[in-house]
Amino acid sequence: MPVTHLRKVIANAMRYSKQHSAHVTHVDEADVTDLMDHYRRAKPVIEERTGVRFTVLPFFIKALVATLKKYPIFNASVDEERQEILFKKYYNIGIAVDTPEGLIVPVIRNADRKDMVDIAAEVADKAQRARDRPLTLDGLKGGTCTITNIGPLGGVFATPIINQPEIAIV
């Protein structure tokens, strides 16, 4: 299979990230039994009321935003030229989407200002547009931290590559 232009761009971005950022993996456990019980009860109600496919991802996005507010160093980027760390005052969360062309990371802008149903609708829309390819370049820029999910691949944990110029990926 020939390597597509998009795959080349993704590979070059990943190579750049590995060469310019210290990649560290930390694994921890959390008991989310109560969260999953709540989700299972809320999902059919929310979907019936709103028509939006509701997944657990909005819970993780909201938890990530709360964490970024508590630890702002992870909601930052490095300006190599000026040798400065730029702390972001906004929370634009990238979501890694697996597509036939490779991983694409659409951005949920101002996630701190949206409720979970709005986030769920936007995630579904942007993920589908990433797969179908009508997502514009503007929809992929400006992320401050990214969430990825190895669940569909299986395994216990992975070491994802940071989406530059972000400082962290969860």
PDB file of C-alpha atoms in Angstrom:
ATOM      1  CA  MET A   1       0.000   0.000   0.000  1.00  0.00           C
ATOM      2  CA  PRO A   2       1.455   3.380  -0.892  1.00  0.00           C
ATOM      3  CA  VAL A   3       2.084   5.790   1.969  1.00  0.00           C
ATOM      4  CA  THR A   4      -0.405   8.643   1.716  1.00  0.00           C
ATOM      5  CA  HIS A   5       0.473  12.284   2.201  1.00  0.00           C
ATOM      6  CA  LEU A   6      -1.534  12.349   5.445  1.00  0.00           C
ATOM      7  CA  ARG A   7       0.361   9.342   6.843  1.00  0.00           C
ATOM      8  CA  LYS A   8       3.659  11.076   6.006  1.00  0.00           C
ATOM      9  CA  VAL A   9       2.513  14.246   7.797  1.00  0.00           C
ATOM     10  CA  ILE A  10       1.416  12.219  10.862  1.00  0.00           C
ATOM     11  CA  ALA A  11       4.703  10.252  10.937  1.00  0.00           C
ATOM     12  CA  ASN A  12       6.786  13.428  10.673  1.00  0.00           C
ATOM     13  CA  ALA A  13       4.790  15.092  13.477  1.00  0.00           C
ATOM     14  CA  MET A  14       5.259  12.041  15.711  1.00  0.00           C
ATOM     15  CA  ARG A  15       8.976  11.880  14.962  1.00  0.00           C
ATOM     16  CA  TYR A  16       9.329  15.597  15.743  1.00  0.00           C
ATOM     17  CA  SER A  17       7.490  15.150  19.032  1.00  0.00           C
ATOM     18  CA  LYS A  18       9.680  12.251  20.150  1.00  0.00           C
ATOM     19  CA  GLN A  19      12.818  14.249  19.327  1.00  0.00           C
ATOM     20  CA  HIS A  20      11.734  17.449  21.089  1.00  0.00           C
ATOM     21  CA  SER A  21       9.744  16.387  24.165  1.00  0.00           C
ATOM     22  CA  ALA A  22      10.538  14.219  27.141  1.00  0.00           C
ATOM     23  CA  HIS A  23       7.970  11.426  27.028  1.00  0.00           C
ATOM     24  CA  VAL A  24       7.193   9.971  30.434  1.00  0.00           C
ATOM     25  CA  THR A  25       4.513   7.396  31.192  1.00  0.00           C
ATOM     26  CA  HIS A  26       2.721   7.281  34.528  1.00  0.00           C
ATOM     27  CA  VAL A  27       0.098   4.612  35.199  1.00  0.00           C
ATOM     28  CA  ASP A  28      -2.352   4.743  38.065  1.00  0.00           C
ATOM     29  CA  GLU A  29      -5.665   3.159  38.953  1.00  0.00           C
ATOM     30  CA  ALA A  30      -8.983   4.714  39.830  1.00  0.00           C
ATOM     31  CA  ASP A  31     -12.170   3.067  40.995  1.00  0.00           C
ATOM     32  CA  VAL A  32     -14.832   4.315  38.584  1.00  0.00           C
ATOM     33  CA  THR A  33     -17.548   1.872  39.656  1.00  0.00           C
ATOM     34  CA  ASP A  34     -19.864   4.660  40.840  1.00  0.00           C
ATOM     35  CA  LEU A  35     -19.180   6.705  37.703  1.00  0.00           C
ATOM     36  CA  MET A  36     -20.018   3.747  35.448  1.00  0.00           C
ATOM     37  CA  ASP A  37     -23.194   3.014  37.427  1.00  0.00           C
ATOM     38  CA  HIS A  38     -24.250   6.654  37.012  1.00  0.00           C
ATOM     39  CA  TYR A  39     -23.333   6.584  33.307  1.00  0.00           C
ATOM     40  CA  ARG A  40     -25.402   3.439  32.657  1.00  0.00           C
ATOM     41  CA  ARG A  41     -28.428   5.051  34.313  1.00  0.00           C
ATOM     42  CA  ALA A  42     -27.974   8.444  32.631  1.00  0.00           C
ATOM     43  CA  LYS A  43     -27.112   7.264  29.096  1.00  0.00           C
ATOM     44  CA  PRO A  44     -30.600   6.122  27.985  1.00  0.00           C
ATOM     45  CA  VAL A  45     -32.272   9.137  29.580  1.00  0.00           C
ATOM     46  CA  ILE A  46     -29.876  11.621  27.953  1.00  0.00           C
ATOM     47  CA  GLU A  47     -30.049   9.903  24.567  1.00  0.00           C
ATOM     48  CA  GLU A  48     -33.851   9.781  24.605  1.00  0.00           C
ATOM     49  CA  ARG A  49     -34.157  13.399  25.737  1.00  0.00           C
ATOM     50  CA  THR A  50     -31.500  14.892  23.420  1.00  0.00           C
ATOM     51  CA  GLY A  51     -30.990  12.450  20.555  1.00  0.00           C
ATOM     52  CA  VAL A  52     -27.244  12.669  21.188  1.00  0.00           C
ATOM     53  CA  ARG A  53     -25.159   9.488  21.394  1.00  0.00           C
ATOM     54  CA  PHE A  54     -23.757   9.687  24.917  1.00  0.00           C
ATOM     55  CA  THR A  55     -20.451   7.991  25.781  1.00  0.00           C
ATOM     56  CA  VAL A  56     -18.148   8.156  28.812  1.00  0.00           C
ATOM     57  CA  LEU A  57     -15.738  10.468  26.980  1.00  0.00           C
ATOM     58  CA  PRO A  58     -17.455  13.689  28.181  1.00  0.00           C
ATOM     59  CA  PHE A  59     -16.839  12.574  31.787  1.00  0.00           C
ATOM     60  CA  PHE A  60     -13.145  12.163  31.018  1.00  0.00           C
ATOM     61  CA  ILE A  61     -12.985  15.499  29.216  1.00  0.00           C
ATOM     62  CA  LYS A  62     -14.562  17.264  32.207  1.00  0.00           C
ATOM     63  CA  ALA A  63     -12.196  15.437  34.594  1.00  0.00           C
ATOM     64  CA  LEU A  64      -9.232  16.425  32.443  1.00  0.00           C
ATOM     65  CA  VAL A  65     -10.321  20.083  32.438  1.00  0.00           C
ATOM     66  CA  ALA A  66     -10.603  20.029  36.250  1.00  0.00           C
ATOM     67  CA  THR A  67      -7.119  18.498  36.452  1.00  0.00           C
ATOM     68  CA  LEU A  68      -5.670  21.076  34.046  1.00  0.00           C
ATOM     69  CA  LYS A  69      -7.140  23.864  36.178  1.00  0.00           C
ATOM     70  CA  LYS A  70      -5.488  22.352  39.253  1.00  0.00           C
ATOM     71  CA  TYR A  71      -2.166  21.676  37.471  1.00  0.00           C
ATOM     72  CA  PRO A  72      -1.835  24.400  34.811  1.00  0.00           C
ATOM     73  CA  ILE A  73       1.644  23.266  33.725  1.00  0.00           C
ATOM     74  CA  PHE A  74      -0.130  20.516  31.748  1.00  0.00           C
ATOM     75  CA  ASN A  75      -2.268  23.094  29.923  1.00  0.00           C
ATOM     76  CA  ALA A  76       0.701  24.879  28.448  1.00  0.00           C
ATOM     77  CA  SER A  77       3.139  24.848  25.581  1.00  0.00           C
ATOM     78  CA  VAL A  78       6.794  25.734  25.173  1.00  0.00           C
ATOM     79  CA  ASP A  79       7.927  28.556  22.934  1.00  0.00           C
ATOM     80  CA  GLU A  80      11.362  27.264  21.942  1.00  0.00           C
ATOM     81  CA  GLU A  81      12.383  30.488  20.236  1.00  0.00           C
ATOM     82  CA  ARG A  82      11.620  32.722  23.231  1.00  0.00           C
ATOM     83  CA  GLN A  83      12.501  30.012  25.786  1.00  0.00           C
ATOM     84  CA  GLU A  84       9.189  30.494  27.596  1.00  0.00           C
ATOM     85  CA  ILE A  85       6.411  28.288  28.903  1.00  0.00           C
ATOM     86  CA  LEU A  86       3.042  29.607  27.739  1.00  0.00           C
ATOM     87  CA  PHE A  87       0.224  28.856  30.191  1.00  0.00           C
ATOM     88  CA  LYS A  88      -3.157  28.645  28.463  1.00  0.00           C
ATOM     89  CA  LYS A  89      -6.220  30.266  30.021  1.00  0.00           C
ATOM     90  CA  TYR A  90      -8.539  28.165  27.846  1.00  0.00           C
ATOM     91  CA  TYR A  91      -9.198  24.439  27.630  1.00  0.00           C
ATOM     92  CA  ASN A  92      -9.222  23.087  24.093  1.00  0.00           C
ATOM     93  CA  ILE A  93      -9.156  19.313  24.376  1.00  0.00           C
ATOM     94  CA  GLY A  94      -7.916  17.210  21.478  1.00  0.00           C
ATOM     95  CA  ILE A  95      -9.508  13.814  20.969  1.00  0.00           C
ATOM     96  CA  ALA A  96      -7.508  11.203  19.103  1.00  0.00           C
ATOM     97  CA  VAL A  97      -9.672   9.598  16.421  1.00  0.00           C
ATOM     98  CA  ASP A  98      -8.565   6.490  14.567  1.00  0.00           C
ATOM     99  CA  THR A  99      -9.279   6.793  10.843  1.00  0.00           C
ATOM    100  CA  PRO A 100      -8.296   4.641   7.877  1.00  0.00           C
ATOM    101  CA  GLU A 101      -5.642   7.275   7.123  1.00  0.00           C
ATOM    102  CA  GLY A 102      -4.205   7.276  10.670  1.00  0.00           C
ATOM    103  CA  LEU A 103      -4.847   9.174  13.890  1.00  0.00           C
ATOM    104  CA  ILE A 104      -6.469  12.576  13.513  1.00  0.00           C
ATOM    105  CA  VAL A 105      -6.939  14.871  16.518  1.00  0.00           C
ATOM    106  CA  PRO A 106      -9.958  17.178  16.293  1.00  0.00           C
ATOM    107  CA  VAL A 107     -10.227  19.787  19.031  1.00  0.00           C
ATOM    108  CA  ILE A 108     -13.148  20.438  21.388  1.00  0.00           C
ATOM    109  CA  ARG A 109     -12.749  24.158  22.020  1.00  0.00           C
ATOM    110  CA  ASN A 110     -13.611  25.748  25.371  1.00  0.00           C
ATOM    111  CA  ALA A 111     -14.519  22.394  26.923  1.00  0.00           C
ATOM    112  CA  ASP A 112     -14.712  24.079  30.320  1.00  0.00           C
ATOM    113  CA  ARG A 113     -17.704  26.132  29.159  1.00  0.00           C
ATOM    114  CA  LYS A 114     -19.730  23.256  27.708  1.00  0.00           C
ATOM    115  CA  ASP A 115     -21.996  20.766  29.401  1.00  0.00           C
ATOM    116  CA  MET A 116     -21.470  17.067  28.840  1.00  0.00           C
ATOM    117  CA  VAL A 117     -24.304  16.698  26.323  1.00  0.00           C
ATOM    118  CA  ASP A 118     -22.844  19.503  24.188  1.00  0.00           C
ATOM    119  CA  ILE A 119     -19.418  17.865  24.456  1.00  0.00           C
ATOM    120  CA  ALA A 120     -20.868  14.473  23.474  1.00  0.00           C
ATOM    121  CA  ALA A 121     -22.561  15.970  20.416  1.00  0.00           C
ATOM    122  CA  GLU A 122     -19.407  17.800  19.362  1.00  0.00           C
ATOM    123  CA  VAL A 123     -17.208  14.726  19.895  1.00  0.00           C
ATOM    124  CA  ALA A 124     -19.527  12.587  17.749  1.00  0.00           C
ATOM    125  CA  ASP A 125     -19.678  15.242  15.023  1.00  0.00           C
ATOM    126  CA  LYS A 126     -15.942  15.908  14.898  1.00  0.00           C
ATOM    127  CA  ALA A 127     -15.003  12.228  15.083  1.00  0.00           C
ATOM    128  CA  GLN A 128     -17.299  11.443  12.149  1.00  0.00           C
ATOM    129  CA  ARG A 129     -15.992  14.402  10.151  1.00  0.00           C
ATOM    130  CA  ALA A 130     -12.409  13.280  10.896  1.00  0.00           C
ATOM    131  CA  ARG A 131     -13.233   9.819   9.503  1.00  0.00           C
ATOM    132  CA  ASP A 132     -15.097  11.209   6.471  1.00  0.00           C
ATOM    133  CA  ARG A 133     -12.436  13.884   5.926  1.00  0.00           C
ATOM    134  CA  PRO A 134     -14.543  17.072   5.646  1.00  0.00           C
ATOM    135  CA  LEU A 135     -13.000  18.330   8.902  1.00  0.00           C
ATOM    136  CA  THR A 136     -11.058  21.503   8.169  1.00  0.00           C
ATOM    137  CA  LEU A 137      -7.526  22.222   9.335  1.00  0.00           C
ATOM    138  CA  ASP A 138      -8.979  24.814  11.727  1.00  0.00           C
ATOM    139  CA  GLY A 139     -10.808  21.983  13.518  1.00  0.00           C
ATOM    140  CA  LEU A 140      -7.449  20.332  14.253  1.00  0.00           C
ATOM    141  CA  LYS A 141      -5.524  23.341  15.587  1.00  0.00           C
ATOM    142  CA  GLY A 142      -5.327  25.010  18.964  1.00  0.00           C
ATOM    143  CA  GLY A 143      -5.486  22.030  21.301  1.00  0.00           C
ATOM    144  CA  THR A 144      -4.051  22.471  24.787  1.00  0.00           C
ATOM    145  CA  CYS A 145      -4.105  18.804  25.894  1.00  0.00           C
ATOM    146  CA  THR A 146      -5.176  15.585  24.150  1.00  0.00           C
ATOM    147  CA  ILE A 147      -7.086  12.501  25.264  1.00  0.00           C
ATOM    148  CA  THR A 148      -6.392   9.207  23.534  1.00  0.00           C
ATOM    149  CA  ASN A 149      -7.948   5.810  24.130  1.00  0.00           C
ATOM    150  CA  ILE A 150      -6.264   2.452  23.600  1.00  0.00           C
ATOM    151  CA  GLY A 151      -9.362   0.578  24.751  1.00  0.00           C
ATOM    152  CA  PRO A 152     -10.459  -0.515  21.280  1.00  0.00           C
ATOM    153  CA  LEU A 153      -6.952  -1.890  20.651  1.00  0.00           C
ATOM    154  CA  GLY A 154      -6.805  -3.862  23.891  1.00  0.00           C
ATOM    155  CA  GLY A 155      -3.936  -4.021  26.347  1.00  0.00           C
ATOM    156  CA  VAL A 156      -3.392  -2.544  29.758  1.00  0.00           C
ATOM    157  CA  PHE A 157      -1.694   0.765  28.913  1.00  0.00           C
ATOM    158  CA  ALA A 158       0.257   2.507  26.186  1.00  0.00           C
ATOM    159  CA  THR A 159       2.730   5.326  25.822  1.00  0.00           C
ATOM    160  CA  PRO A 160       1.118   7.794  23.411  1.00  0.00           C
ATOM    161  CA  ILE A 161       3.137  10.443  21.632  1.00  0.00           C
ATOM    162  CA  ILE A 162       2.478  14.040  22.700  1.00  0.00           C
ATOM    163  CA  ASN A 163       0.618  16.140  20.137  1.00  0.00           C
ATOM    164  CA  GLN A 164       2.921  19.148  19.668  1.00  0.00           C
ATOM    165  CA  PRO A 165       2.991  21.914  20.812  1.00  0.00           C
ATOM    166  CA  GLU A 166       1.068  20.500  23.783  1.00  0.00           C
ATOM    167  CA  ILE A 167       2.930  19.364  26.896  1.00  0.00           C
ATOM    168  CA  ALA A 168       0.834  16.308  27.802  1.00  0.00           C
ATOM    169  CA  ILE A 169      -1.412  13.577  26.461  1.00  0.00           C
ATOM    170  CA  VAL A 170      -3.744  11.481  28.606  1.00  0.00           C
TER     171      VAL A 170
END
